[in-house]
Amino acid sequence: MRSNSGRGLQPNVLGTFDTIVMAVAGSAPAYSLAATTAVLVASVGLAAPAALLYCAIPMLGIVLAYGRLGRLDANAGAAYSWVGRTLHPALGFLSGWALVVSATIFMVAGSLPAGAMTLALFDTGLANNTSLALLVGGGWFLIMLLVVLGGARLTVRAQLLLSGVELALLLMFVLAALAHHGAAVAFDWSWLGFGHFDGTSGFASGALVAAFYYWGWDVTSNLSEETRNSRRTAGLAALVGMGIVFLLFEAFTIAVNVILTEDQIMAGSANVLGILGEAIWPGVGGKLLIVAVMLSTVATLETTLIQVTRSLFAMGRDRTMPSALGRVHRTWNTPWVAITAVGFVAFALLAAASALGSVTEILSDAVTAISLQIAVYYGLAGIAAVVAYRTVMFRSPGDFFFGVLWPLLGALFMFWIFFESLSELTTTALTIGIGGLAAGLAPMIWYWRKGSSYYRPAKLDAARVPDGPRHEPYADSAAGRPGRPDRSDRAGESLSTDF
């Protein structure tokens, strides 16, 4: 049998519509609202809509940074590659590591609500049984693991079904909320201002949680080596996906403020959307929104698996992690070793989580820990875009504003909320968030000393890599360097699944 060590990911599997679906699914609108609304309200109260608004503006700067960097280097590692080639390889590795750790932690933070929502469909009392919720959530995680292992075409078809039903249900309830009579609190435009924040640190805490809402759109960049015309498509899909989820987040957060009391929100915890649905449409509304949350959670487990396994694939290919992680399955064209490794680690964490506490405690600490890591690698990517485009920033107003200024402001905002919020976080969240990042120093130093070529990068500079047709994807996967495109299976090359 021929070795698979030289195979790369299969190109041209995803089209523009597919990639937009993945961007929306990555941010998981229903899941983010269900898992995070109670945490956000606990941080900022009625200012939740404002936190989402003022985090979206700098977050768009990071979306623009990803789009610009993707034009120069279509790489499954995304920020891991870009930051390493512009700032420093050590910072690049930590960017990739931050995504790997945050995504791995999310396997617990995502599987738990998936299990809880499934149980709530049958008996709302069972949803608070942490062990049972983890067991059912682990079943969903295993299904998604097998889907991701089956290839990008199967993955996107699953997303079309899951996210399509989810978005249809959410839009239906947005319209129902507008027509709803009766309110806990009358709508007030001040909810979109700064008046309800408890000082600067209160705003930073709210913005940190809001960053978790938006996290996930960057899956489009991790899929760039498998996307048709990815130099354009990945960035466009991320922008469209970000716009869609922002509107949904604002609509539902305002509806929660208006319709539910703070006590109802805190008591609902991860089932807050179910309570909102019951208030809007008694009898069946709660069940329908629970279905939306369940589908959203399962969908985002899939996109998160893609992000972490593609990042580990890029690291294995570059030999900054074990080279076996860079192996691609001969039939499915997926990084099967990385997928298997993530599966084992995730199930170990799920088993450990059963002893950590209630559903609410696990979600709250996981969300804030993940948010710290998101702020780090998004912030570094923003700075990387500034460095990559600094020599051409005055070529046009668009290059200066969209390629440098907005990404810079987005990066500075990410770093600010990271440092400003540290004093407000629990010891557990800090230990997971900072400790998880620090754990990456060991493999970084080990593989640096072993002489990985990743630590001697070719610099990424927009002046030397003009926008143009996308280069061939990596083919020499295990060698850690671009090679000649693998032609051995061209006869069976996939076409885009852009429906």
Short mmCIF file of C-alpha atoms in Angstrom, two decimals:
data_model
loop_
_atom_site.label_atom_id
_atom_site.label_comp_id
_atom_site.label_asym_id
_atom_site.label_seq_id
_atom_site.Cartn_x
_atom_site.Cartn_y
_atom_site.Cartn_z
CA MET A 1 0.00 0.00 0.00
CA ARG A 2 1.30 3.45 -0.85
CA SER A 3 2.08 5.67 2.13
CA ASN A 4 -0.24 8.56 2.75
CA SER A 5 2.48 10.73 4.23
CA GLY A 6 2.62 13.01 1.20
CA ARG A 7 -1.09 13.56 0.75
CA GLY A 8 -2.72 16.91 1.40
CA LEU A 9 -6.27 17.98 2.10
CA GLN A 10 -8.56 17.77 -0.92
CA PRO A 11 -9.06 21.12 -2.70
CA ASN A 12 -12.22 22.60 -4.20
CA VAL A 13 -14.66 20.67 -2.02
CA LEU A 14 -16.47 23.72 -0.61
CA GLY A 15 -18.07 26.64 -2.46
CA THR A 16 -19.16 30.11 -1.34
CA PHE A 17 -22.59 29.17 0.01
CA ASP A 18 -21.15 26.15 1.82
CA THR A 19 -18.52 28.31 3.48
CA ILE A 20 -21.07 30.91 4.61
CA VAL A 21 -23.08 28.10 6.19
CA MET A 22 -19.94 26.95 8.01
CA ALA A 23 -19.25 30.50 9.26
CA VAL A 24 -22.76 30.83 10.73
CA ALA A 25 -22.63 27.33 12.20
CA GLY A 26 -19.22 28.10 13.69
CA SER A 27 -20.63 31.00 15.72
CA ALA A 28 -23.60 28.78 16.70
CA PRO A 29 -26.29 31.45 17.26
CA ALA A 30 -28.77 29.32 19.22
CA TYR A 31 -26.10 27.60 21.30
CA SER A 32 -24.29 30.87 22.09
CA LEU A 33 -27.53 32.47 23.22
CA ALA A 34 -28.51 29.49 25.36
CA ALA A 35 -25.12 28.83 26.95
CA THR A 36 -23.96 32.40 27.39
CA THR A 37 -26.96 34.69 27.98
CA ALA A 38 -27.11 33.95 31.71
CA VAL A 39 -23.34 34.50 32.00
CA LEU A 40 -23.57 37.80 30.09
CA VAL A 41 -26.55 39.05 32.10
CA ALA A 42 -24.72 38.15 35.32
CA SER A 43 -21.79 40.30 34.11
CA VAL A 44 -23.58 43.37 32.72
CA GLY A 45 -27.33 43.05 33.36
CA LEU A 46 -29.46 45.08 30.95
CA ALA A 47 -26.32 46.17 29.07
CA ALA A 48 -26.09 42.77 27.34
CA PRO A 49 -27.18 44.19 23.93
CA ALA A 50 -24.57 46.96 24.26
CA ALA A 51 -21.82 44.46 25.09
CA LEU A 52 -22.64 42.51 21.94
CA LEU A 53 -22.75 45.69 19.84
CA TYR A 54 -19.47 47.17 21.06
CA CYS A 55 -17.68 43.85 20.78
CA ALA A 56 -18.96 43.34 17.22
CA ILE A 57 -17.26 46.50 15.93
CA PRO A 58 -13.68 45.51 16.84
CA MET A 59 -14.49 41.88 16.04
CA LEU A 60 -15.18 42.98 12.47
CA GLY A 61 -11.63 44.30 12.43
CA ILE A 62 -10.40 40.80 13.21
CA VAL A 63 -12.67 39.35 10.49
CA LEU A 64 -11.10 41.81 8.04
CA ALA A 65 -7.63 40.83 9.25
CA TYR A 66 -8.36 37.16 8.60
CA GLY A 67 -9.71 37.97 5.15
CA ARG A 68 -6.64 39.99 4.24
CA LEU A 69 -4.18 37.44 5.58
CA GLY A 70 -6.03 34.63 3.82
CA ARG A 71 -5.38 36.36 0.51
CA LEU A 72 -1.66 36.01 1.11
CA ASP A 73 -1.54 32.52 2.60
CA ALA A 74 -4.33 29.93 2.31
CA ASN A 75 -3.38 27.67 5.20
CA ALA A 76 -5.36 25.22 7.33
CA GLY A 77 -3.49 26.57 10.36
CA ALA A 78 -4.73 30.14 9.71
CA ALA A 79 -3.46 32.38 12.57
CA TYR A 80 -0.88 29.75 13.50
CA SER A 81 0.78 30.26 10.10
CA TRP A 82 0.14 33.99 9.66
CA VAL A 83 1.34 35.13 13.08
CA GLY A 84 4.40 32.90 12.80
CA ARG A 85 5.34 34.38 9.43
CA THR A 86 4.78 38.03 10.40
CA LEU A 87 5.46 38.48 14.12
CA HIS A 88 7.44 35.51 15.45
CA PRO A 89 7.15 31.72 15.18
CA ALA A 90 6.76 31.41 18.96
CA LEU A 91 3.75 33.74 18.88
CA GLY A 92 2.42 31.84 15.86
CA PHE A 93 2.64 28.55 17.72
CA LEU A 94 0.89 30.04 20.75
CA SER A 95 -1.86 31.34 18.45
CA GLY A 96 -2.43 27.85 17.13
CA TRP A 97 -2.15 26.38 20.61
CA ALA A 98 -4.72 28.86 21.98
CA LEU A 99 -7.20 27.69 19.36
CA VAL A 100 -6.45 24.01 20.05
CA VAL A 101 -6.90 24.43 23.81
CA SER A 102 -10.04 26.58 23.57
CA ALA A 103 -11.62 24.21 21.05
CA THR A 104 -10.76 21.18 23.19
CA ILE A 105 -12.30 22.80 26.27
CA PHE A 106 -15.33 23.56 24.14
CA MET A 107 -15.85 19.85 23.61
CA VAL A 108 -17.11 19.85 27.21
CA ALA A 109 -18.81 23.25 27.02
CA GLY A 110 -20.57 22.15 23.83
CA SER A 111 -21.34 18.53 24.54
CA LEU A 112 -22.92 19.35 27.91
CA PRO A 113 -25.69 21.60 26.51
CA ALA A 114 -26.22 19.21 23.60
CA GLY A 115 -26.98 16.48 26.12
CA ALA A 116 -28.98 18.78 28.42
CA MET A 117 -31.17 20.06 25.57
CA THR A 118 -31.80 16.55 24.30
CA LEU A 119 -32.91 15.47 27.79
CA ALA A 120 -35.05 18.60 28.18
CA LEU A 121 -37.13 17.51 25.20
CA PHE A 122 -38.33 14.59 27.29
CA ASP A 123 -38.11 15.90 30.85
CA THR A 124 -36.87 19.38 31.83
CA GLY A 125 -35.80 18.04 35.22
CA LEU A 126 -33.27 15.69 33.61
CA ALA A 127 -31.47 18.62 31.92
CA ASN A 128 -29.79 19.55 35.22
CA ASN A 129 -28.37 16.05 35.74
CA THR A 130 -24.74 16.74 34.82
CA SER A 131 -23.62 13.11 34.49
CA LEU A 132 -26.56 12.14 32.29
CA ALA A 133 -26.21 15.29 30.17
CA LEU A 134 -22.52 14.53 29.62
CA LEU A 135 -23.34 10.96 28.63
CA VAL A 136 -25.91 12.02 26.03
CA GLY A 137 -23.71 14.91 24.88
CA GLY A 138 -20.83 12.47 24.47
CA GLY A 139 -23.04 10.46 22.12
CA TRP A 140 -23.66 13.55 19.98
CA PHE A 141 -19.94 14.34 20.02
CA LEU A 142 -19.11 10.85 18.79
CA ILE A 143 -21.55 11.21 15.89
CA MET A 144 -20.00 14.54 14.86
CA LEU A 145 -16.53 13.07 15.19
CA LEU A 146 -17.46 10.39 12.68
CA VAL A 147 -19.04 12.98 10.34
CA VAL A 148 -15.88 15.12 10.38
CA LEU A 149 -13.79 11.98 9.81
CA GLY A 150 -15.93 11.22 6.75
CA GLY A 151 -14.74 14.30 4.85
CA ALA A 152 -15.59 17.89 4.01
CA ARG A 153 -18.48 16.99 1.65
CA LEU A 154 -20.28 14.96 4.34
CA THR A 155 -19.52 17.69 6.88
CA VAL A 156 -21.10 20.47 4.85
CA ARG A 157 -24.18 18.41 4.01
CA ALA A 158 -24.72 17.77 7.71
CA GLN A 159 -24.34 21.50 8.34
CA LEU A 160 -26.89 22.42 5.69
CA LEU A 161 -29.46 20.28 7.48
CA LEU A 162 -28.60 21.24 11.07
CA SER A 163 -28.07 24.96 10.54
CA GLY A 164 -30.93 25.31 8.06
CA VAL A 165 -33.51 24.06 10.56
CA GLU A 166 -31.91 26.05 13.38
CA LEU A 167 -31.99 29.36 11.49
CA ALA A 168 -35.59 28.79 10.35
CA LEU A 169 -36.68 28.27 13.97
CA LEU A 170 -34.75 31.31 15.21
CA LEU A 171 -36.20 33.60 12.53
CA MET A 172 -39.69 32.35 13.35
CA PHE A 173 -39.20 33.29 17.00
CA VAL A 174 -37.73 36.69 16.18
CA LEU A 175 -40.98 37.50 14.38
CA ALA A 176 -43.03 35.99 17.23
CA ALA A 177 -41.13 38.07 19.79
CA LEU A 178 -41.97 41.26 17.89
CA ALA A 179 -45.66 40.38 18.06
CA HIS A 180 -45.52 39.28 21.71
CA HIS A 181 -47.69 41.20 24.19
CA GLY A 182 -46.58 41.76 27.75
CA ALA A 183 -43.12 42.58 29.06
CA ALA A 184 -41.02 42.25 32.20
CA VAL A 185 -39.29 45.53 31.28
CA ALA A 186 -40.11 48.05 28.56
CA PHE A 187 -37.52 48.37 25.80
CA ASP A 188 -35.08 51.21 26.39
CA TRP A 189 -32.55 52.58 23.92
CA SER A 190 -30.13 52.99 26.83
CA TRP A 191 -29.54 49.23 26.61
CA LEU A 192 -27.38 50.03 23.59
CA GLY A 193 -25.39 52.72 25.42
CA PHE A 194 -22.68 52.66 28.09
CA GLY A 195 -24.83 53.73 31.05
CA HIS A 196 -25.61 50.24 32.39
CA PHE A 197 -22.00 49.03 32.63
CA ASP A 198 -20.38 48.85 36.05
CA GLY A 199 -17.34 50.92 35.15
CA THR A 200 -14.51 50.02 32.80
CA SER A 201 -13.88 46.57 34.27
CA GLY A 202 -17.60 45.75 34.02
CA PHE A 203 -17.57 46.67 30.33
CA ALA A 204 -14.45 44.56 29.75
CA SER A 205 -16.06 41.55 31.46
CA GLY A 206 -19.14 41.88 29.27
CA ALA A 207 -17.06 42.30 26.12
CA LEU A 208 -15.00 39.22 26.98
CA VAL A 209 -18.16 37.11 27.24
CA ALA A 210 -19.48 38.71 24.03
CA ALA A 211 -16.32 37.59 22.24
CA PHE A 212 -17.35 34.00 22.99
CA TYR A 213 -20.69 34.62 21.24
CA TYR A 214 -18.95 35.50 17.99
CA TRP A 215 -16.14 32.94 18.16
CA GLY A 216 -16.20 30.33 15.41
CA TRP A 217 -16.60 32.29 12.17
CA ASP A 218 -12.86 31.73 11.54
CA VAL A 219 -13.54 28.09 10.68
CA THR A 220 -13.72 29.39 7.09
CA SER A 221 -9.97 30.08 7.23
CA ASN A 222 -9.18 26.63 8.64
CA LEU A 223 -11.07 25.20 5.65
CA SER A 224 -9.25 27.39 3.13
CA GLU A 225 -7.17 24.56 1.66
CA GLU A 226 -10.40 22.71 0.87
CA THR A 227 -12.33 25.72 -0.49
CA ARG A 228 -12.72 26.85 -4.08
CA ASN A 229 -11.16 30.30 -4.67
CA SER A 230 -10.44 30.48 -0.94
CA ARG A 231 -8.40 33.69 -1.19
CA ARG A 232 -11.70 35.47 -1.73
CA THR A 233 -14.25 33.02 -0.39
CA ALA A 234 -13.00 32.50 3.19
CA GLY A 235 -12.96 36.21 4.06
CA LEU A 236 -16.29 36.96 2.35
CA ALA A 237 -18.02 34.05 4.08
CA ALA A 238 -16.69 35.17 7.46
CA LEU A 239 -18.06 38.69 6.94
CA VAL A 240 -21.49 37.47 5.85
CA GLY A 241 -21.65 34.93 8.67
CA MET A 242 -20.62 37.53 11.23
CA GLY A 243 -23.36 39.89 10.03
CA ILE A 244 -26.06 37.20 10.25
CA VAL A 245 -25.18 36.09 13.77
CA PHE A 246 -24.83 39.69 15.02
CA LEU A 247 -28.43 40.46 14.01
CA LEU A 248 -29.69 37.26 15.63
CA PHE A 249 -27.74 37.89 18.84
CA GLU A 250 -29.05 41.43 19.20
CA ALA A 251 -32.65 40.45 18.43
CA PHE A 252 -32.74 37.62 20.96
CA THR A 253 -30.82 39.45 23.67
CA ILE A 254 -33.23 42.39 23.49
CA ALA A 255 -36.15 39.92 23.54
CA VAL A 256 -34.71 38.29 26.67
CA ASN A 257 -34.36 41.70 28.35
CA VAL A 258 -37.94 42.64 27.49
CA ILE A 259 -39.79 39.39 28.13
CA LEU A 260 -37.90 37.68 30.98
CA THR A 261 -37.03 38.90 34.45
CA GLU A 262 -33.45 38.66 35.68
CA ASP A 263 -34.47 35.89 38.09
CA GLN A 264 -35.95 33.88 35.21
CA ILE A 265 -32.77 34.34 33.19
CA MET A 266 -30.48 33.21 36.01
CA ALA A 267 -32.74 30.28 36.93
CA GLY A 268 -32.92 29.21 33.29
CA SER A 269 -29.13 29.10 32.91
CA ALA A 270 -28.38 27.02 29.78
CA ASN A 271 -32.12 26.61 29.14
CA VAL A 272 -32.85 30.34 28.95
CA LEU A 273 -34.01 30.07 25.32
CA GLY A 274 -36.45 27.33 26.29
CA ILE A 275 -37.95 29.64 28.92
CA LEU A 276 -38.09 32.48 26.38
CA GLY A 277 -39.81 30.21 23.84
CA GLU A 278 -42.37 29.12 26.44
CA ALA A 279 -43.11 32.77 27.28
CA ILE A 280 -43.54 33.70 23.60
CA TRP A 281 -45.45 30.60 22.54
CA PRO A 282 -46.80 28.66 25.55
CA GLY A 283 -47.00 24.91 25.18
CA VAL A 284 -44.81 24.36 22.15
CA GLY A 285 -42.48 27.37 21.94
CA GLY A 286 -40.08 26.16 24.61
CA LYS A 287 -39.70 22.77 22.93
CA LEU A 288 -39.05 24.30 19.52
CA LEU A 289 -36.29 26.56 20.80
CA ILE A 290 -34.78 23.65 22.70
CA VAL A 291 -34.63 21.83 19.35
CA ALA A 292 -32.92 24.89 17.82
CA VAL A 293 -30.34 24.96 20.62
CA MET A 294 -29.71 21.23 20.34
CA LEU A 295 -29.18 21.45 16.57
CA SER A 296 -26.96 24.52 16.95
CA THR A 297 -24.83 22.85 19.60
CA VAL A 298 -24.36 19.72 17.54
CA ALA A 299 -23.53 21.85 14.49
CA THR A 300 -20.92 23.88 16.32
CA LEU A 301 -19.34 20.75 17.76
CA GLU A 302 -18.72 19.81 14.15
CA THR A 303 -17.19 23.16 13.13
CA THR A 304 -15.05 23.28 16.28
CA LEU A 305 -13.76 19.80 15.51
CA ILE A 306 -12.82 21.06 12.06
CA GLN A 307 -10.93 24.01 13.53
CA VAL A 308 -8.93 22.04 16.06
CA THR A 309 -8.14 19.12 13.77
CA ARG A 310 -7.11 21.33 10.82
CA SER A 311 -4.91 23.37 13.17
CA LEU A 312 -3.29 20.20 14.53
CA PHE A 313 -2.91 18.94 10.95
CA ALA A 314 -0.99 22.11 10.03
CA MET A 315 1.17 21.75 13.14
CA GLY A 316 1.91 18.10 12.35
CA ARG A 317 2.72 19.02 8.76
CA ASP A 318 5.19 21.64 10.00
CA ARG A 319 6.54 19.26 12.67
CA THR A 320 5.81 21.68 15.50
CA MET A 321 3.71 18.86 16.94
CA PRO A 322 4.02 15.09 16.29
CA SER A 323 4.26 14.61 12.52
CA ALA A 324 1.61 11.87 12.62
CA LEU A 325 -0.98 14.61 13.11
CA GLY A 326 -0.27 15.71 9.55
CA ARG A 327 -1.38 12.39 8.03
CA VAL A 328 -4.40 12.43 5.72
CA HIS A 329 -6.70 9.45 5.20
CA ARG A 330 -6.38 7.98 1.71
CA THR A 331 -10.13 7.64 1.14
CA TRP A 332 -11.73 10.44 3.17
CA ASN A 333 -9.02 13.12 2.68
CA THR A 334 -9.26 14.10 6.35
CA PRO A 335 -6.51 14.38 9.01
CA TRP A 336 -7.60 11.16 10.67
CA VAL A 337 -4.81 10.98 13.27
CA ALA A 338 -5.59 14.51 14.50
CA ILE A 339 -9.31 13.70 14.61
CA THR A 340 -8.71 10.50 16.58
CA ALA A 341 -6.38 12.25 19.04
CA VAL A 342 -8.88 15.04 19.69
CA GLY A 343 -11.60 12.45 20.23
CA PHE A 344 -9.62 10.63 22.92
CA VAL A 345 -8.73 13.87 24.75
CA ALA A 346 -12.29 15.19 24.55
CA PHE A 347 -13.80 12.01 26.00
CA ALA A 348 -11.27 12.12 28.84
CA LEU A 349 -12.30 15.71 29.60
CA LEU A 350 -15.98 14.77 29.45
CA ALA A 351 -15.36 12.04 32.00
CA ALA A 352 -13.48 14.47 34.27
CA ALA A 353 -16.17 17.15 33.93
CA SER A 354 -18.76 14.95 35.59
CA ALA A 355 -16.99 15.55 38.90
CA LEU A 356 -16.54 19.31 38.51
CA GLY A 357 -19.98 20.62 39.47
CA SER A 358 -23.30 21.72 38.07
CA VAL A 359 -24.13 22.50 34.47
CA THR A 360 -24.13 26.22 35.25
CA GLU A 361 -20.73 26.20 36.96
CA ILE A 362 -19.05 24.20 34.20
CA LEU A 363 -20.46 26.44 31.45
CA SER A 364 -19.60 29.70 33.21
CA ASP A 365 -15.96 28.77 33.86
CA ALA A 366 -15.53 27.22 30.42
CA VAL A 367 -16.95 30.27 28.61
CA THR A 368 -14.68 32.75 30.40
CA ALA A 369 -11.57 30.53 30.03
CA ILE A 370 -12.20 30.05 26.32
CA SER A 371 -12.81 33.79 25.92
CA LEU A 372 -9.34 34.57 27.29
CA GLN A 373 -7.75 32.28 24.71
CA ILE A 374 -9.90 33.71 21.92
CA ALA A 375 -8.76 37.22 22.80
CA VAL A 376 -5.12 36.14 22.55
CA TYR A 377 -5.16 34.51 19.13
CA TYR A 378 -7.61 36.99 17.57
CA GLY A 379 -5.50 39.87 18.87
CA LEU A 380 -2.28 38.41 17.48
CA ALA A 381 -3.95 37.82 14.09
CA GLY A 382 -5.01 41.48 14.00
CA ILE A 383 -1.44 42.62 14.63
CA ALA A 384 -0.20 40.13 12.00
CA ALA A 385 -2.44 41.76 9.37
CA VAL A 386 -1.03 45.19 10.23
CA VAL A 387 2.55 43.93 9.85
CA ALA A 388 1.81 42.06 6.61
CA TYR A 389 0.14 45.08 5.00
CA ARG A 390 2.22 47.88 6.51
CA THR A 391 4.30 48.41 3.36
CA VAL A 392 1.22 48.90 1.16
CA MET A 393 -1.08 50.63 3.61
CA PHE A 394 -1.05 53.92 1.68
CA ARG A 395 -1.72 52.28 -1.66
CA SER A 396 -5.40 53.19 -1.30
CA PRO A 397 -7.81 54.37 1.42
CA GLY A 398 -9.26 50.84 1.53
CA ASP A 399 -5.85 49.29 2.18
CA PHE A 400 -5.25 51.69 5.05
CA PHE A 401 -8.69 51.48 6.66
CA PHE A 402 -9.61 47.82 6.08
CA GLY A 403 -6.13 46.32 5.92
CA VAL A 404 -4.41 48.17 8.76
CA LEU A 405 -6.44 50.60 10.89
CA TRP A 406 -9.56 48.51 11.65
CA PRO A 407 -7.59 45.28 12.27
CA LEU A 408 -5.24 47.23 14.56
CA LEU A 409 -8.13 48.65 16.58
CA GLY A 410 -9.68 45.18 16.76
CA ALA A 411 -6.41 43.69 18.02
CA LEU A 412 -5.91 46.39 20.65
CA PHE A 413 -9.48 45.86 21.86
CA MET A 414 -8.90 42.11 22.21
CA PHE A 415 -5.76 42.62 24.26
CA TRP A 416 -7.47 45.28 26.38
CA ILE A 417 -10.42 43.08 27.35
CA PHE A 418 -7.98 40.25 28.09
CA PHE A 419 -5.97 42.24 30.65
CA GLU A 420 -8.85 44.35 31.99
CA SER A 421 -11.02 41.33 32.77
CA LEU A 422 -8.38 39.27 34.61
CA SER A 423 -9.25 40.72 38.00
CA GLU A 424 -12.94 39.90 37.52
CA LEU A 425 -12.58 36.17 36.74
CA THR A 426 -12.84 33.18 39.06
CA THR A 427 -9.76 31.21 40.04
CA THR A 428 -10.99 28.22 38.06
CA ALA A 429 -11.52 30.26 34.88
CA LEU A 430 -8.07 31.86 35.22
CA THR A 431 -6.41 28.51 35.86
CA ILE A 432 -8.01 26.94 32.79
CA GLY A 433 -7.54 30.01 30.58
CA ILE A 434 -3.97 31.03 31.47
CA GLY A 435 -2.79 27.56 32.45
CA GLY A 436 -4.01 26.17 29.15
CA LEU A 437 -1.95 28.74 27.25
CA ALA A 438 1.14 28.16 29.41
CA ALA A 439 0.96 24.41 28.75
CA GLY A 440 1.83 25.14 25.13
CA LEU A 441 5.33 26.28 26.08
CA ALA A 442 6.50 22.68 26.54
CA PRO A 443 5.76 21.37 23.00
CA MET A 444 6.85 24.70 21.51
CA ILE A 445 10.32 24.54 23.10
CA TRP A 446 10.68 20.82 22.41
CA TYR A 447 10.01 21.04 18.66
CA TRP A 448 11.88 24.31 18.32
CA ARG A 449 15.00 22.57 19.68
CA LYS A 450 14.39 19.68 17.26
CA GLY A 451 14.81 22.13 14.39
CA SER A 452 11.37 22.42 12.77
CA SER A 453 11.57 24.60 9.66
CA TYR A 454 8.47 26.44 10.94
CA TYR A 455 10.84 28.39 13.19
CA ARG A 456 12.73 29.67 10.14
CA PRO A 457 9.77 31.12 8.22
CA ALA A 458 9.52 32.96 4.94
CA LYS A 459 8.11 36.34 5.94
CA LEU A 460 4.57 37.22 4.89
CA ASP A 461 4.50 40.60 3.17
CA ALA A 462 1.64 41.95 1.02
CA ALA A 463 4.13 43.87 -1.14
CA ARG A 464 5.81 40.61 -2.17
CA VAL A 465 2.65 38.45 -2.40
CA PRO A 466 0.22 40.46 -4.56
CA ASP A 467 -3.44 39.51 -4.64
CA GLY A 468 -4.06 37.11 -7.46
CA PRO A 469 -5.17 33.56 -8.24
CA ARG A 470 -4.94 31.24 -5.31
CA HIS A 471 -1.81 29.12 -5.07
CA GLU A 472 -2.00 25.34 -5.02
CA PRO A 473 -2.76 23.89 -1.60
CA TYR A 474 -0.12 22.11 0.39
CA ALA A 475 0.51 18.68 -1.04
CA ASP A 476 3.66 17.65 0.82
CA SER A 477 1.68 17.34 4.02
CA ALA A 478 4.05 15.46 6.25
CA ALA A 479 7.18 17.20 5.08
CA GLY A 480 6.04 20.54 6.39
CA ARG A 481 6.77 22.41 3.17
CA PRO A 482 4.88 23.23 0.01
CA GLY A 483 5.59 20.65 -2.62
CA ARG A 484 4.37 19.68 -6.03
CA PRO A 485 0.61 19.17 -6.07
CA ASP A 486 -0.39 15.54 -5.56
CA ARG A 487 -1.75 14.32 -8.90
CA SER A 488 -2.20 10.68 -8.01
CA ASP A 489 -5.94 10.94 -7.44
CA ARG A 490 -6.90 13.71 -9.87
CA ALA A 491 -9.28 11.46 -11.74
CA GLY A 492 -11.53 11.34 -8.74
CA GLU A 493 -11.10 14.98 -7.68
CA SER A 494 -14.21 16.40 -6.05
CA LEU A 495 -16.13 19.31 -7.39
CA SER A 496 -17.56 21.98 -5.14
CA THR A 497 -20.71 21.16 -3.19
CA ASP A 498 -21.98 24.73 -3.47
CA PHE A 499 -25.70 24.02 -3.78
#
